[in-house]
Short mmCIF file of C-alpha atoms in Angstrom, two decimals:
data_model
loop_
_atom_site.label_atom_id
_atom_site.label_comp_id
_atom_site.label_asym_id
_atom_site.label_seq_id
_atom_site.Cartn_x
_atom_site.Cartn_y
_atom_site.Cartn_z
CA MET A 1 -17.18 136.00 137.76
CA ALA A 2 -16.00 137.49 141.01
CA HIS A 3 -18.25 136.64 144.12
CA GLU A 4 -17.62 139.12 146.86
CA SER A 5 -18.07 137.99 150.32
CA THR A 6 -21.32 139.15 152.15
CA MET A 7 -22.82 138.84 155.57
CA ARG A 8 -23.83 135.48 156.62
CA ILE A 9 -26.72 134.44 158.89
CA TYR A 10 -26.65 131.54 161.27
CA ILE A 11 -29.30 129.36 162.82
CA ASP A 12 -29.20 126.69 165.50
CA THR A 13 -31.93 124.15 164.92
CA GLU A 14 -31.36 122.94 168.59
CA SER A 15 -31.76 126.35 170.31
CA PRO A 16 -34.97 126.75 172.14
CA GLU A 17 -35.37 130.17 170.54
CA PRO A 18 -37.65 129.73 167.41
CA LEU A 19 -35.91 129.82 164.06
CA PHE A 20 -37.88 132.77 162.68
CA ALA A 21 -36.85 134.70 166.06
CA GLN A 22 -33.27 133.88 165.38
CA LEU A 23 -33.62 135.25 161.76
CA ILE A 24 -35.27 138.53 162.92
CA GLU A 25 -32.72 139.06 165.72
CA GLN A 26 -29.84 138.57 163.32
CA ILE A 27 -31.10 140.75 160.49
CA LYS A 28 -32.01 143.46 163.18
CA SER A 29 -28.64 143.16 164.53
CA ALA A 30 -26.95 143.46 161.20
CA VAL A 31 -28.86 146.66 160.37
CA GLN A 32 -27.77 148.23 163.71
CA ASN A 33 -24.19 147.15 163.17
CA GLU A 34 -24.51 148.59 159.41
CA GLN A 35 -23.58 145.27 157.95
CA LEU A 36 -26.87 145.83 156.26
CA THR A 37 -27.58 149.17 155.05
CA PRO A 38 -30.74 150.82 153.76
CA GLY A 39 -31.62 149.81 150.24
CA MET A 40 -29.49 146.51 150.18
CA PRO A 41 -31.15 143.64 148.60
CA LEU A 42 -31.88 140.36 150.63
CA PRO A 43 -32.19 136.92 149.37
CA SER A 44 -35.60 135.73 148.26
CA ILE A 45 -37.55 133.63 150.87
CA ARG A 46 -37.08 130.51 148.73
CA GLN A 47 -33.32 131.02 148.45
CA LEU A 48 -32.73 131.62 152.13
CA ALA A 49 -34.99 128.69 153.10
CA ASN A 50 -33.23 126.41 150.90
CA ASP A 51 -29.73 127.53 152.04
CA LEU A 52 -30.76 127.02 155.62
CA GLU A 53 -32.65 123.93 154.96
CA VAL A 54 -35.85 125.34 156.81
CA ASN A 55 -39.34 125.64 155.75
CA LYS A 56 -40.35 128.40 153.51
CA LYS A 57 -42.97 129.43 155.94
CA THR A 58 -40.27 130.11 158.61
CA VAL A 59 -38.52 132.52 156.42
CA ALA A 60 -41.59 133.82 155.18
CA LYS A 61 -42.81 134.63 158.86
CA ALA A 62 -39.40 136.18 159.84
CA TYR A 63 -39.56 138.45 156.67
CA GLY A 64 -43.45 139.16 157.45
CA LEU A 65 -42.64 140.49 160.98
CA LEU A 66 -39.55 142.52 159.78
CA GLU A 67 -41.81 144.00 157.03
CA ARG A 68 -44.39 144.96 159.54
CA ASP A 69 -41.75 146.56 161.87
CA HIS A 70 -40.47 148.52 158.59
CA VAL A 71 -37.08 146.96 158.75
CA ILE A 72 -37.43 145.40 155.36
CA GLN A 73 -39.60 146.18 152.44
CA THR A 74 -40.73 144.18 149.40
CA LYS A 75 -40.89 145.81 146.10
CA GLY A 76 -42.87 143.31 144.09
CA TYR A 77 -40.96 141.25 141.74
CA ARG A 78 -37.85 143.36 142.42
CA GLY A 79 -37.31 141.58 145.67
CA THR A 80 -36.75 142.44 149.10
CA PHE A 81 -34.66 145.21 150.47
CA VAL A 82 -33.54 146.78 153.55
CA HIS A 83 -35.99 149.53 154.71
CA PRO A 84 -34.78 153.29 154.16
CA ASN A 85 -35.66 153.83 158.13
CA ALA A 86 -34.46 150.25 159.05
CA VAL A 87 -31.69 151.64 161.49
CA ALA A 88 -34.23 153.48 163.50
CA ASN A 89 -37.04 150.81 163.23
CA SER A 90 -34.78 147.87 164.04
CA ARG A 91 -34.25 149.48 167.64
CA VAL A 92 -37.88 149.16 168.37
CA ASP A 93 -38.70 145.91 170.27
CA LEU A 94 -42.56 145.35 169.66
CA ASN A 95 -42.50 142.47 172.00
CA ALA A 96 -40.88 144.28 174.87
CA TRP A 97 -43.40 147.20 174.25
CA VAL A 98 -46.37 144.69 174.36
CA GLN A 99 -45.11 143.16 177.45
CA SER A 100 -44.63 146.64 179.23
CA LYS A 101 -48.29 147.60 178.34
CA ILE A 102 -49.86 144.40 179.34
CA THR A 103 -47.62 144.58 182.52
CA GLU A 104 -49.17 147.96 183.20
CA ALA A 105 -52.80 146.96 182.45
CA VAL A 106 -52.41 143.71 184.73
CA ALA A 107 -50.96 145.92 187.54
CA SER A 108 -54.03 148.31 187.25
CA CYS A 109 -56.63 145.46 187.20
CA LYS A 110 -54.82 143.73 190.32
CA SER A 111 -54.70 147.17 192.17
CA ALA A 112 -58.57 147.31 191.69
CA GLY A 113 -58.91 143.99 193.23
CA ALA A 114 -59.35 141.67 190.11
CA THR A 115 -58.23 138.06 190.50
CA ASP A 116 -55.71 136.24 188.31
CA SER A 117 -58.44 134.12 186.80
CA GLU A 118 -60.75 136.99 186.08
CA ILE A 119 -57.83 138.85 184.18
CA ARG A 120 -57.24 135.83 182.14
CA ILE A 121 -60.92 135.31 181.39
CA VAL A 122 -61.42 138.84 180.27
CA PHE A 123 -58.04 138.93 178.36
CA ALA A 124 -59.09 135.71 176.45
CA GLU A 125 -62.75 137.29 175.71
CA VAL A 126 -61.04 140.47 174.63
CA MET A 127 -58.77 138.60 172.16
CA LYS A 128 -61.71 136.34 170.96
CA HIS A 129 -63.70 139.38 170.23
CA ARG A 130 -61.00 141.22 168.29
CA ASN A 131 -60.19 137.95 166.27
CA ASN A 132 -63.94 137.34 165.53
CA GLY A 133 -64.04 141.24 164.55
CA SER A 134 -61.19 140.96 162.23
CA GLU A 135 -62.59 137.73 160.74
CA MET A 136 -66.03 139.43 160.17
CA LYS A 137 -64.16 142.13 158.15
CA MET B 1 -30.33 126.13 94.99
CA THR B 2 -28.19 122.95 94.52
CA ALA B 3 -24.46 122.42 95.37
CA SER B 4 -22.00 119.58 94.38
CA PHE B 5 -19.19 118.52 96.39
CA SER B 6 -16.27 116.05 95.76
CA THR B 7 -17.24 112.64 97.62
CA TRP B 8 -13.73 112.50 98.83
CA ALA B 9 -13.87 115.84 100.44
CA VAL B 10 -17.08 115.14 101.94
CA LEU B 11 -15.83 111.77 103.25
CA ALA B 12 -12.43 113.37 104.43
CA VAL B 13 -14.41 115.76 106.52
CA PHE B 14 -16.78 113.23 107.94
CA TYR B 15 -13.91 110.71 109.01
CA ALA B 16 -11.84 113.61 110.63
CA VAL B 17 -14.72 114.87 112.69
CA PHE B 18 -16.14 111.52 113.59
CA LEU B 19 -12.61 110.54 114.53
CA SER B 20 -12.48 113.44 116.81
CA GLN B 21 -15.78 112.63 118.41
CA ILE B 22 -14.44 109.17 119.25
CA VAL B 23 -11.22 110.43 120.91
CA LEU B 24 -12.75 113.40 122.58
CA ILE B 25 -15.91 111.72 124.19
CA SER B 26 -14.41 108.07 124.67
CA ILE B 27 -10.68 108.69 125.28
CA TYR B 28 -9.84 112.36 126.30
CA TYR B 29 -12.62 113.00 128.80
CA PRO B 30 -12.93 109.59 130.25
CA ALA B 31 -9.25 109.69 130.80
CA LYS B 32 -9.54 113.26 132.70
CA VAL B 33 -12.42 112.07 134.75
CA ARG B 34 -10.82 108.80 135.78
CA ARG B 35 -7.35 110.99 136.73
CA ARG B 36 -9.62 113.39 138.78
CA VAL B 37 -11.44 110.50 140.60
CA LEU B 38 -7.95 108.62 141.29
CA HIS B 39 -6.54 111.92 142.52
CA ILE B 40 -9.32 112.25 145.14
CA LEU B 41 -9.08 108.67 146.23
CA ASP B 42 -5.26 108.97 146.62
CA HIS B 43 -5.24 112.28 148.34
CA TYR B 44 -8.59 112.24 150.48
CA PRO B 45 -8.87 108.68 151.97
CA PRO B 46 -12.13 107.72 153.98
CA ASP B 47 -10.12 107.51 157.16
CA GLN B 48 -9.16 111.21 156.94
CA TYR B 49 -12.25 112.44 155.01
CA PRO B 50 -15.18 110.23 156.21
CA LYS B 51 -18.02 112.68 155.11
CA LEU B 52 -16.86 112.12 151.54
CA TYR B 53 -17.75 108.58 151.86
CA PRO B 54 -21.22 108.25 153.03
CA ASP B 55 -21.52 104.57 151.90
CA PRO B 56 -22.42 102.54 155.09
CA LEU B 57 -19.64 99.96 153.84
CA ASP B 58 -16.86 102.47 153.85
CA ILE B 59 -14.24 99.94 154.28
CA TYR B 60 -14.73 98.50 150.97
CA ALA B 61 -16.06 101.68 149.24
CA GLU B 62 -12.74 102.82 148.23
CA LEU B 63 -11.79 99.37 146.62
CA ALA B 64 -15.18 99.27 144.99
CA ARG B 65 -14.76 102.76 143.64
CA ARG B 66 -11.28 101.69 141.97
CA THR B 67 -12.83 98.56 140.60
CA ARG B 68 -15.48 100.70 139.06
CA LEU B 69 -12.96 103.16 137.74
CA ARG B 70 -11.15 100.26 136.16
CA THR B 71 -14.58 99.05 134.54
CA TYR B 72 -15.37 102.83 133.44
CA ARG B 73 -12.00 102.79 131.61
CA PHE B 74 -12.62 99.56 129.94
CA VAL B 75 -16.15 100.24 129.00
CA ASN B 76 -15.04 103.74 127.38
CA LEU B 77 -12.23 101.95 125.43
CA ALA B 78 -14.53 99.38 124.21
CA ILE B 79 -16.94 102.08 122.99
CA ALA B 80 -13.93 103.95 121.31
CA ALA B 81 -12.89 100.54 119.63
CA LEU B 82 -16.58 100.16 118.37
CA GLY B 83 -16.47 103.61 116.73
CA LEU B 84 -13.03 102.85 115.13
CA MET B 85 -14.68 99.51 113.79
CA VAL B 86 -17.53 101.43 112.52
CA LEU B 87 -15.16 103.95 110.73
CA ALA B 88 -13.11 100.86 109.42
CA ALA B 89 -16.21 99.25 108.19
CA MET B 90 -17.11 102.33 106.34
CA LEU B 91 -13.95 102.69 104.64
CA VAL B 92 -14.01 98.92 103.53
CA THR B 93 -17.51 99.11 102.18
CA ALA B 94 -16.84 102.26 100.44
CA TYR B 95 -19.49 104.16 102.39
CA ARG B 96 -20.98 107.21 100.67
CA PRO B 97 -23.16 109.46 102.88
CA ASP B 98 -26.83 109.98 101.58
CA PRO B 99 -26.80 113.46 99.70
CA LYS B 100 -30.07 114.02 101.03
CA GLY B 101 -29.04 113.75 104.61
CA GLY B 102 -30.18 111.48 107.26
CA ASP B 103 -27.05 109.55 108.18
CA GLU B 104 -26.69 111.75 111.03
CA ILE B 105 -28.83 109.63 113.11
CA LEU B 106 -25.71 107.12 113.18
CA VAL B 107 -23.71 109.89 114.79
CA VAL B 108 -26.35 110.70 117.16
CA ILE B 109 -26.72 106.97 118.30
CA TYR B 110 -23.22 106.54 118.67
CA PHE B 111 -23.14 109.80 120.91
CA PHE B 112 -25.54 108.41 123.19
CA VAL B 113 -23.72 105.17 123.59
CA GLN B 114 -20.66 107.25 124.33
CA MET B 115 -22.58 109.21 126.98
CA ALA B 116 -23.79 106.21 128.57
CA PRO B 117 -20.89 105.66 131.11
CA LEU B 118 -20.69 109.31 132.06
CA ILE B 119 -24.52 109.20 132.54
CA TYR B 120 -23.81 106.14 134.82
CA ALA B 121 -21.19 108.18 136.87
CA GLU B 122 -23.70 111.17 137.21
CA VAL B 123 -26.31 108.86 138.67
CA LYS B 124 -23.81 107.33 140.94
CA GLU B 125 -22.57 111.03 141.91
CA PHE B 126 -26.43 111.92 142.61
CA ASN B 127 -26.68 108.72 144.79
CA GLN B 128 -23.57 109.78 146.70
CA TYR B 129 -25.24 113.17 147.43
CA ARG B 130 -28.41 111.56 148.52
CA LEU B 131 -26.52 109.28 151.12
CA MET B 132 -24.56 112.47 152.22
CA ARG B 133 -27.80 114.27 152.80
CA ALA B 134 -29.22 111.26 154.62
CA ALA B 135 -26.42 111.25 156.85
CA TYR B 136 -26.31 114.96 157.51
CA SER B 137 -27.47 116.32 160.62
CA ALA B 138 -25.96 119.72 161.33
CA PRO B 139 -27.81 121.80 163.89
CA LEU B 140 -25.74 125.01 163.07
CA ARG B 141 -26.59 126.20 159.59
CA GLN B 142 -25.56 129.28 157.63
CA ALA B 143 -26.31 131.12 154.74
CA ASP B 144 -25.31 134.21 152.70
CA LEU B 145 -27.60 137.15 153.40
CA LYS B 146 -27.23 138.25 149.71
CA PRO B 147 -29.52 137.39 146.66
CA ARG B 148 -28.05 135.27 144.09
CA ARG B 149 -29.00 136.47 140.64
CA LEU B 150 -28.44 135.11 137.12
CA PHE B 151 -25.89 138.13 136.37
CA ASP B 152 -23.67 136.88 139.28
CA PHE B 153 -22.95 134.01 137.59
CA VAL B 154 -22.99 134.65 133.78
CA SER B 155 -22.37 137.87 131.65
CA PRO B 156 -25.68 139.50 130.35
CA VAL B 157 -23.96 139.39 126.98
CA TYR B 158 -24.35 135.62 126.85
CA VAL B 159 -27.77 135.71 128.15
CA PHE B 160 -28.68 138.26 125.39
CA ALA B 161 -27.02 136.13 122.84
CA ALA B 162 -28.87 132.98 123.90
CA VAL B 163 -32.14 135.05 123.40
CA VAL B 164 -31.12 136.54 120.04
CA MET B 165 -29.97 132.98 118.70
CA TYR B 166 -33.40 131.50 119.72
CA VAL B 167 -35.14 134.32 117.87
CA VAL B 168 -33.06 134.10 115.05
CA TRP B 169 -33.48 130.25 114.85
CA MET B 170 -37.29 130.74 114.95
CA ALA B 171 -37.27 133.45 112.17
CA THR B 172 -34.95 131.08 110.09
CA TYR B 173 -37.27 128.30 110.61
CA LEU B 174 -40.55 130.00 109.86
CA PHE B 175 -38.87 131.63 106.80
CA GLY B 176 -37.73 128.37 105.39
CA LEU B 177 -41.27 126.72 105.66
CA ASP B 178 -43.12 125.27 102.68
CA PRO B 179 -45.61 128.00 101.95
CA ALA B 180 -48.09 125.10 100.65
CA SER B 181 -48.33 123.55 104.27
CA PRO B 182 -46.39 125.72 106.52
CA TRP B 183 -48.12 124.23 109.95
CA SER B 184 -47.45 120.60 109.68
CA ALA B 185 -47.20 118.47 112.90
CA GLU B 186 -43.32 118.48 112.34
CA VAL B 187 -43.11 122.21 112.43
CA VAL B 188 -45.28 122.69 115.52
CA LEU B 189 -43.41 119.78 117.43
CA SER B 190 -40.03 121.39 116.43
CA MET B 191 -41.04 124.68 117.62
CA ILE B 192 -42.55 123.22 120.94
CA GLY B 193 -39.64 121.00 121.36
CA VAL B 194 -36.85 123.75 121.10
CA THR B 195 -38.80 126.10 123.20
CA ALA B 196 -39.46 123.49 125.79
CA MET B 197 -35.71 122.78 126.05
CA ASN B 198 -34.87 126.44 126.48
CA VAL B 199 -37.50 126.53 129.23
CA LEU B 200 -35.91 123.44 130.76
CA PHE B 201 -32.64 125.11 130.81
CA ALA B 202 -34.08 128.13 132.38
CA TRP B 203 -35.71 126.02 135.11
CA ALA B 204 -32.28 124.18 135.70
CA ILE B 205 -30.43 127.50 136.00
CA ALA B 206 -33.18 128.77 138.40
CA ARG B 207 -32.86 125.66 140.49
CA ALA B 208 -29.08 125.91 140.50
CA ILE B 209 -29.10 129.46 141.85
CA GLY B 210 -32.00 129.28 144.22
CA GLY B 211 -32.61 125.86 144.97
CA LYS B 212 -31.10 123.45 147.65
CA LYS B 213 -27.54 122.40 147.23
CA PRO B 214 -27.21 118.78 146.36
CA ASN B 215 -24.00 118.30 148.31
CA PRO B 216 -24.69 119.39 151.95
CA HIS B 217 -21.02 119.47 152.95
CA GLN B 218 -19.92 121.84 149.93
CA ALA B 219 -17.88 124.83 150.96
CA HIS B 220 -19.79 128.02 150.16
CA ALA B 221 -17.07 129.23 147.62
CA ASP B 222 -17.21 126.04 145.76
CA ARG B 223 -20.94 126.30 145.49
CA LEU B 224 -20.84 129.52 143.97
CA LYS B 225 -18.27 128.21 141.58
CA GLN B 226 -20.62 125.17 140.65
CA ILE B 227 -23.52 127.40 139.98
CA GLU B 228 -21.41 129.50 137.83
CA VAL B 229 -20.35 126.29 135.73
CA VAL B 230 -23.96 125.05 135.50
CA THR B 231 -25.19 128.39 134.57
CA LYS B 232 -22.53 129.13 131.86
CA SER B 233 -22.92 125.50 130.37
CA LEU B 234 -26.76 125.85 130.16
CA ILE B 235 -26.53 129.27 128.52
CA PHE B 236 -23.89 128.13 126.05
CA GLY B 237 -25.81 125.02 125.46
CA SER B 238 -28.96 127.28 124.29
CA ILE B 239 -26.65 129.32 122.12
CA MET B 240 -25.15 126.14 120.53
CA VAL B 241 -28.63 124.29 119.86
CA SER B 242 -29.86 127.49 118.19
CA PHE B 243 -26.67 127.81 116.24
CA PHE B 244 -26.77 124.13 115.07
CA LEU B 245 -30.43 124.34 114.11
CA ILE B 246 -29.82 127.56 112.06
CA VAL B 247 -26.88 125.82 110.29
CA THR B 248 -28.85 122.62 109.45
CA GLN B 249 -31.68 124.59 108.45
CA LEU B 250 -29.46 126.60 106.04
CA ALA B 251 -27.86 123.37 105.02
CA ASP B 252 -31.31 122.00 104.13
CA GLN B 253 -32.40 125.02 102.19
CA HIS B 254 -29.10 125.06 100.09
CA ASP B 255 -29.08 121.31 99.50
CA TRP B 256 -25.94 120.80 101.68
CA GLU B 257 -27.52 118.03 103.64
CA ILE B 258 -24.58 115.69 102.82
CA PHE B 259 -22.76 117.57 105.55
CA ASP B 260 -25.48 116.81 108.26
CA PRO B 261 -23.43 113.88 109.77
CA PRO B 262 -20.23 115.87 110.26
CA LEU B 263 -22.24 118.93 111.36
CA THR B 264 -23.90 116.95 114.00
CA SER B 265 -20.93 115.18 115.15
CA LEU B 266 -19.23 118.62 115.62
CA TYR B 267 -22.35 120.08 117.44
CA LEU B 268 -22.11 117.05 119.79
CA GLN B 269 -18.57 117.64 120.52
CA LEU B 270 -19.16 121.12 121.28
CA ALA B 271 -21.95 120.15 123.50
CA ALA B 272 -19.58 117.95 125.47
CA VAL B 273 -16.66 120.60 125.42
CA PHE B 274 -19.15 123.14 127.08
CA GLY B 275 -20.63 120.39 129.37
CA ILE B 276 -18.29 118.30 130.76
CA GLY B 277 -15.15 120.04 129.44
CA LEU B 278 -16.35 123.25 131.08
CA THR B 279 -16.75 121.55 134.40
CA LEU B 280 -13.30 119.96 134.24
CA ARG B 281 -11.61 123.17 133.23
CA SER B 282 -13.37 125.47 135.71
CA ILE B 283 -13.69 123.36 138.97
CA LYS B 284 -10.01 122.25 139.41
CA VAL B 285 -9.63 119.49 142.00
CA ASP B 286 -6.88 121.20 143.81
CA GLU B 287 -8.82 124.13 144.35
CA VAL B 288 -11.99 122.41 145.98
CA ASP B 289 -12.17 122.84 149.57
CA PHE B 290 -11.97 119.10 150.97
CA GLU B 291 -11.69 120.24 154.65
CA VAL B 292 -15.51 120.11 154.97
CA TYR B 293 -15.44 116.29 154.61
CA LYS B 294 -13.30 115.74 157.60
CA GLU B 295 -14.81 114.30 160.78
CA LYS B 296 -14.35 117.40 162.75
CA ALA B 297 -15.22 119.89 160.24
CA GLN B 298 -17.55 122.62 161.07
CA GLU B 299 -20.97 121.58 159.82
CA GLN B 300 -22.22 124.03 157.70
CA MET B 301 -25.12 124.73 155.21
CA ALA B 302 -25.36 127.00 152.12
#
C-alpha cells in the first residue's frame, strides 16, 4: 500500500511555550498556509498523543480550543476535520483580543482613579462570581 | 458419510507435510533470521550506530549477540533433528494415524517446540525496545498530521474476506452440531475462543495503527511499513484460522479425520509463512533506515 507524505507537526518539550499552544499555533499556521485545507481529516487525539509521546489531555486541550475557535470540528465517530471556515477563523487570535479588551478596561479603571489592588480584587471577584454562576447552572 | 483411504497414501501425505514443517520452521526461517541479524551486526556496528545497541554493556553486546546467534542456530537444528527422529521412529514402528483423528496434537506440540526459539528472540527484541525507550530523551518530537486508518494498510477486500470467513465458519459449525445436544460446553467454548481470538487480532491491529511505537528511533516510513505487515499478517491469520476450522469441521462431518494431522501441520506452516515469512519478505533489511541509530541522528518521534 502506498503511504503518501503529509504535513508533519513538531513540538519541543524543552520550549517554554506550553505543548498545547505549540500544537494550536502549528495547526492554525498550516491552515493559513493551506497545508491543511477545509474538510481534511486530522489524527485522533489518541494517535497524535501517542506519536508525540505526550499526555492525551494535552492534545485534547489543543483540539478543544481549536474546536471552540471553529478551526477544526469533530464529527462523532467519523473523527476530527478541518472546519469549512478554518482559514478565516484561524486568523482570529482570541488571546490577543482578550488582552486588548482587558487593557482597555484596566486603562478606564485607572483613569477613574482605581488602584492596582482594587482592580485585582474586583477582577478576582468578577471571575469568582462567574465561575460560581456557571457551576450553579 | 464415510470414506476409506489407502494407508500408504495417508502416510505419504503426512510424512511429506510434516517434513515440510520441520524444514520450513526449524531450518529455513531460522537461517533467514540468523543471516538478517548477522547482516545488521556486520554492517551496523555499535561504534557507528550506538542507538541500535542500548545495552549498557555495549562493548560486549556484539560478542554476546553473536554467541546467542550460534546458540539460536544450534537449538533450531536440534529441534529439526528431533522432528526427523520422530519421523524415523514412526517409520520404524509402522505408525498408523488414528482414523478418528486426534494425532494432530503431536503436530501442534512439536510446532510450539519449534516456535520456542523464535518466541525467545521476540522477547529479546521487546527488551531491546524497552531499553531504547528508557535511554530515549529527545526534546524535539514530530508526528504525521494525518489519521492512520485500517484501509491505509490493508485492502478492504481482505478485511471483508476475514469477516465473511468468520461468519461462514460460525454457520458451518452451528450447522454441524449434534441436534440432540447442540449447546454443550465444548461448543460454547469453541465459539467464545474463536471470537475472542478475532477480537484480540482487532485489538492488536488498532494498537499497531494508533498506539505508541515500540522502537522510539524508528524512521516514519519504516513504522508505516511495519504497521502494514502487522495488519496484513493478522488479517490473513484470521482468514486462515477460519478456513482451517471450516476444513476440519467438514473433515469431521465426512469422516476424513485421518487427515487432521497433515491438515493441522499445513495450517501451522501457513501461519508461519504469513507471520514471520511475511515480515522477512516485506521488511527488507537493506531498505530499513539505519541512519536514525547514529549518535548524531536527528531525534524524532512517530
